CSV table of C-alpha atoms in Angstrom, one decimal:
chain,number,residue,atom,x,y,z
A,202,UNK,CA,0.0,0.0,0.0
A,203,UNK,CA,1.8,3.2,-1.2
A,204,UNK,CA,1.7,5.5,1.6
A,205,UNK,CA,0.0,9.1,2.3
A,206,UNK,CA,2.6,12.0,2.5
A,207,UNK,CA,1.2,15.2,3.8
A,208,UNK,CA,3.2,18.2,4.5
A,209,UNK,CA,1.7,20.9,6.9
A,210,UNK,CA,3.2,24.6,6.9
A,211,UNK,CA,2.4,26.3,10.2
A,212,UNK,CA,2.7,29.6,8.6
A,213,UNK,CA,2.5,31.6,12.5
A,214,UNK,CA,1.9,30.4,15.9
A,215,UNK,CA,-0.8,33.0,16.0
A,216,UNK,CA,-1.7,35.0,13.4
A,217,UNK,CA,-1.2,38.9,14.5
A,218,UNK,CA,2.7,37.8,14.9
A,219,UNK,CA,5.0,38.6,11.9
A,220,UNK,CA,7.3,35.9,10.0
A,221,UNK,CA,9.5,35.8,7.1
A,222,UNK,CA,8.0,36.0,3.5
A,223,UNK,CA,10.5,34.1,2.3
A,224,UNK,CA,10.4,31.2,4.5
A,225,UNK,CA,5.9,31.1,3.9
A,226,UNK,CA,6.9,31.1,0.3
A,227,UNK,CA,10.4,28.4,0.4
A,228,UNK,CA,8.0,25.9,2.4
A,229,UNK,CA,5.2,26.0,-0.1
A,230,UNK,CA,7.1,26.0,-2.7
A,231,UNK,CA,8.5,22.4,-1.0
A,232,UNK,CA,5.3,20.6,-1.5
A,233,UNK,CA,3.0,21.9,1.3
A,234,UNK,CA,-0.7,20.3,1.4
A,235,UNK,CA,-1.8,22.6,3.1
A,236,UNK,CA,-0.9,26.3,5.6
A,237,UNK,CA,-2.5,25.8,9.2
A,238,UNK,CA,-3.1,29.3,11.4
A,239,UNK,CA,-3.6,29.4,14.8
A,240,UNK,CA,-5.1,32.7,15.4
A,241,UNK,CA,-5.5,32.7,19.4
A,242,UNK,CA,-4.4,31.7,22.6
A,243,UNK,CA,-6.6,31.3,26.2
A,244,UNK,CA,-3.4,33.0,27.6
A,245,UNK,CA,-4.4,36.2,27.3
A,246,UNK,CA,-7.0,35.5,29.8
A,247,UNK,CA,-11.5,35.8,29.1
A,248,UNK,CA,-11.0,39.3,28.2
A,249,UNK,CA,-11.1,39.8,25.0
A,250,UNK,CA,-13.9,36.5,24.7
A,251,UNK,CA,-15.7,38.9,26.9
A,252,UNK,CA,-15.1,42.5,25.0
A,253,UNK,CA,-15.2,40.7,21.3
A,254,UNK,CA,-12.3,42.8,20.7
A,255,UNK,CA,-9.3,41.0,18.8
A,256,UNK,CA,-5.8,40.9,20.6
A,257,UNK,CA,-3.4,42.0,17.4
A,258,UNK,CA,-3.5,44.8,15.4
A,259,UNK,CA,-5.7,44.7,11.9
A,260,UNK,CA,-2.6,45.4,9.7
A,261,UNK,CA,-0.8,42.7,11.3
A,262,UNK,CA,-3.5,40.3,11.1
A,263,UNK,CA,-4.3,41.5,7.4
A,264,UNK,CA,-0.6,41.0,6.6
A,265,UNK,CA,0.1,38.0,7.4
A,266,UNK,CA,-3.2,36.6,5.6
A,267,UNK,CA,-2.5,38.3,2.3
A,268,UNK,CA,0.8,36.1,2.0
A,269,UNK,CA,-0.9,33.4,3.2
A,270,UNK,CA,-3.6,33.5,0.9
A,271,UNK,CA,-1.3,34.7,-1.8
A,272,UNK,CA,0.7,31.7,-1.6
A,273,UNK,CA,-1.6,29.1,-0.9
A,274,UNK,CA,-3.5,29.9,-4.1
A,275,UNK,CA,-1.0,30.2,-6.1
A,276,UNK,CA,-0.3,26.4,-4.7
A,277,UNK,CA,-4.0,25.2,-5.2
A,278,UNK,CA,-4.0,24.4,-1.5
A,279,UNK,CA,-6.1,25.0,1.8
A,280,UNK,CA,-5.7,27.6,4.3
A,281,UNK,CA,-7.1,27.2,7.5
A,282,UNK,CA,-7.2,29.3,10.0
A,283,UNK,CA,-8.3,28.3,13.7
A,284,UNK,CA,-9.4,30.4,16.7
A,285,UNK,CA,-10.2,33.3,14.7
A,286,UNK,CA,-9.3,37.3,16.0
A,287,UNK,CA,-7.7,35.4,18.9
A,288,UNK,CA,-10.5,34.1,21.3
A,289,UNK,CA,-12.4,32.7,18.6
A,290,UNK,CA,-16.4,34.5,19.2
A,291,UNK,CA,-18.9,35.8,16.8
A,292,UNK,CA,-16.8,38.8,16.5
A,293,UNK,CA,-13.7,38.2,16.3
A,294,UNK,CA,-14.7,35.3,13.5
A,295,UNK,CA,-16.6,38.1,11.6
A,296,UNK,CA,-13.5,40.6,12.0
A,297,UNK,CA,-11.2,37.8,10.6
A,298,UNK,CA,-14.0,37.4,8.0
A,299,UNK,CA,-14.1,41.0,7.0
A,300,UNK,CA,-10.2,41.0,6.3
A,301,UNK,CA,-10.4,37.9,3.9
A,302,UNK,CA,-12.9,39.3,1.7
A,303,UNK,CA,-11.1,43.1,1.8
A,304,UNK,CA,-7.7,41.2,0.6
A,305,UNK,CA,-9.6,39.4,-2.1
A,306,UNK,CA,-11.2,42.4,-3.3
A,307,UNK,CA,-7.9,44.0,-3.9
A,308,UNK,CA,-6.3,41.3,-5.4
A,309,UNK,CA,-9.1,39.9,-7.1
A,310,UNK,CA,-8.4,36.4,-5.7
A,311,UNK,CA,-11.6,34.2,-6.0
A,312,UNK,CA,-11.7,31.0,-4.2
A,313,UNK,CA,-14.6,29.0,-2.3
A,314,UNK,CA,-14.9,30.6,1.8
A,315,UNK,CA,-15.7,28.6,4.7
A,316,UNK,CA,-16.9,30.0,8.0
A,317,UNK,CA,-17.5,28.1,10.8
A,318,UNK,CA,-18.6,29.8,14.1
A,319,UNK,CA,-18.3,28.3,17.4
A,320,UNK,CA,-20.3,30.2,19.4
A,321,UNK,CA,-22.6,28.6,21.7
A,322,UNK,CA,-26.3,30.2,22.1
A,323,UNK,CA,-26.8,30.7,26.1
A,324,UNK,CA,-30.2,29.6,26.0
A,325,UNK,CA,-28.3,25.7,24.6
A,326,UNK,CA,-26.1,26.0,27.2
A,327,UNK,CA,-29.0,26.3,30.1
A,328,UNK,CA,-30.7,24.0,29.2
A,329,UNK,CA,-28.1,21.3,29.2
A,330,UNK,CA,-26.9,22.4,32.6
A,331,UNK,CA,-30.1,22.1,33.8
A,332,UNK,CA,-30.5,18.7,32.4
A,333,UNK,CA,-26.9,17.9,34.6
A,334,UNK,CA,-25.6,17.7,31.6
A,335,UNK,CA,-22.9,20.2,32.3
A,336,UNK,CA,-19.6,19.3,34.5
A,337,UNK,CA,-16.8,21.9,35.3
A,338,UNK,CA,-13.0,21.1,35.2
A,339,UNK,CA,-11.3,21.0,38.2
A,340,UNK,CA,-10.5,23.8,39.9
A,341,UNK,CA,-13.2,25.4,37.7
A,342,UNK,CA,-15.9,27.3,40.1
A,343,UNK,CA,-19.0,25.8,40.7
A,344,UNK,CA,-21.6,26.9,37.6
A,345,UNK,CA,-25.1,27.8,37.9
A,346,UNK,CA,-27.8,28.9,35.8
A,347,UNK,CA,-27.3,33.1,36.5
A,348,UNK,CA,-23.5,32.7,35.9
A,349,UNK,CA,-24.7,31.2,32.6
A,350,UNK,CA,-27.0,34.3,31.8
A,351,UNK,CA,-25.0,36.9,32.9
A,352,UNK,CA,-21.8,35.7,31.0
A,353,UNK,CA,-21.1,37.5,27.6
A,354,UNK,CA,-20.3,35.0,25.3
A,355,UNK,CA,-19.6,31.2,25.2
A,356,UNK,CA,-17.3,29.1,22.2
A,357,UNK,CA,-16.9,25.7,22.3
A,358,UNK,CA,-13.4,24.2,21.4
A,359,UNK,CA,-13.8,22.5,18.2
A,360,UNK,CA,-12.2,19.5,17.0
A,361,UNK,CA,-11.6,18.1,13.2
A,362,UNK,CA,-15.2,17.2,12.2
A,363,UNK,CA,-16.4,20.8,11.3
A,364,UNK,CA,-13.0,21.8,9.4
A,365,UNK,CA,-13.2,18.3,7.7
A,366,UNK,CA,-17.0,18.7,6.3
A,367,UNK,CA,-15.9,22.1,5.3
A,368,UNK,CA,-12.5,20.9,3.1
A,369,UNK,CA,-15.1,18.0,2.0
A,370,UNK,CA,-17.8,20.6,0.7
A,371,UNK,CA,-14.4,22.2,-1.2
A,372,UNK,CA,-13.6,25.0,0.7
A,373,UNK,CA,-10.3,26.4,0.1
A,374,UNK,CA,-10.0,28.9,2.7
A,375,UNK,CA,-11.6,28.0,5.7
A,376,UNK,CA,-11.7,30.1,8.8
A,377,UNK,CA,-13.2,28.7,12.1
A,378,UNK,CA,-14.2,30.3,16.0
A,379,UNK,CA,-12.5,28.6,18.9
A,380,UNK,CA,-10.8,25.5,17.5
A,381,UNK,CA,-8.3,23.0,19.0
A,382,UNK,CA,-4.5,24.3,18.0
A,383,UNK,CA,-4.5,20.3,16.6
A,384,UNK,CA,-7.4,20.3,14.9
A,385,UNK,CA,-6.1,22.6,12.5
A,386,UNK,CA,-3.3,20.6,11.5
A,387,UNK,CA,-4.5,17.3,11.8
A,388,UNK,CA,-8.2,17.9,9.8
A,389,UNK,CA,-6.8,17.2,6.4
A,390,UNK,CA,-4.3,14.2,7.1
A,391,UNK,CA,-7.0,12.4,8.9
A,392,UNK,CA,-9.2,13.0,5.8
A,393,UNK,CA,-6.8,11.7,4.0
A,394,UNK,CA,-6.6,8.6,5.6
A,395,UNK,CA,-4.0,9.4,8.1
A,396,UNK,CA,-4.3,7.5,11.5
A,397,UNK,CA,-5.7,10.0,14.2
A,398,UNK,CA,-3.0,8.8,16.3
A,399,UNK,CA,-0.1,10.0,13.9
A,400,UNK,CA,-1.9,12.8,13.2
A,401,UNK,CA,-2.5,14.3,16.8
A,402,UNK,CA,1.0,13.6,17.3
């Protein structure tokens, strides 16, 4: 059985932070399958989950993306970008959002979008609590139903299954809320056949 090469180019380790040109564009140029961003951290602490505001600056962000998308569509590969604007809500996907279609109005680049949001509707999240369907993390706090309403905002961490139905329906950018940093890189190889154990690892 021949066997599956896949080479993943981790163009950042999050996405408002500069890197080379030169080194995006030598390792695609190698055979990349695909360029994997990580565009957040839980680091930074809940708030900027809480304001919706993203941690780096626009230009940074908007940067970094054109050569990105410039390269990977010049390769005829995916982009996918995880954790979008850094903690991954409704905003800070649709701020990530409005950055990939201002860079491919400039450039005229046309290629099929995928957006996947993570946020969780508080209402959802209630009602499974209330079912006990709801457990906290040790040393997380004890949860109740007012700490769920009164919160701002809630993403859930998401793994390979919504990236994968994405690159499946032939998106070739896709861009996704609060995602696992090993999601993004290990969506495609496990589509392609790649055990989940060699590809987590």
């Amino acid at each position: 059985m021949p066997k599956t090469k896949i080479r993943a180019v981790a163009a950042t380790g999050n996405l408002s932070t500069g890197f080379r040109e030169e080194s995006l564009v030598r390792a695609v140029e190698q055979g990349a399958s695909f360029v994997g961003c990580d565009a957040g951290t839980t680091d930074s602490g809940p708030y900027y989950l809480g304001s919706g505001k993203p941690r780096g600056p626009r230009e940074g962000v908007k940067r970094n993306l054109r050569l990105v998308l410039r390269e990977a569509l010049k390769a005829g590969i995916p982009v996918i970008v995880g954790s979008a604007g850094h903690a991954g809500g409704r905003p800070h996907l649709e701020w990530t959002l409005e950055i990939v279609r201002e860079l491919a109005r400039e450039h005229d680049w046309h290629f099929k979008l995928a957006a996947i949001d993570s946020e969780i509707d508080k209402d959802v999240l209630a009602d499974a609590f209330n079912r006990g369907e709801i457990t906290p993390l040790s040393p997380a706090p004890p949860l109740d139903d007012r700490a769920i309403r009164h919160a701002e905002r809630f993403v859930a961490m998401m793994g390979i299954e919504p990236i994968q139905q994405a690159l499946t329906a032939g998106a070739q950018v896709v861009i996704g809320g609060r995602c696992s940093d090993l999601a993004i890189y290990a969506a495609l190889p496990v589509l392609r056949e790649i055990p989940k154990s060699v590809a987590f690892h």
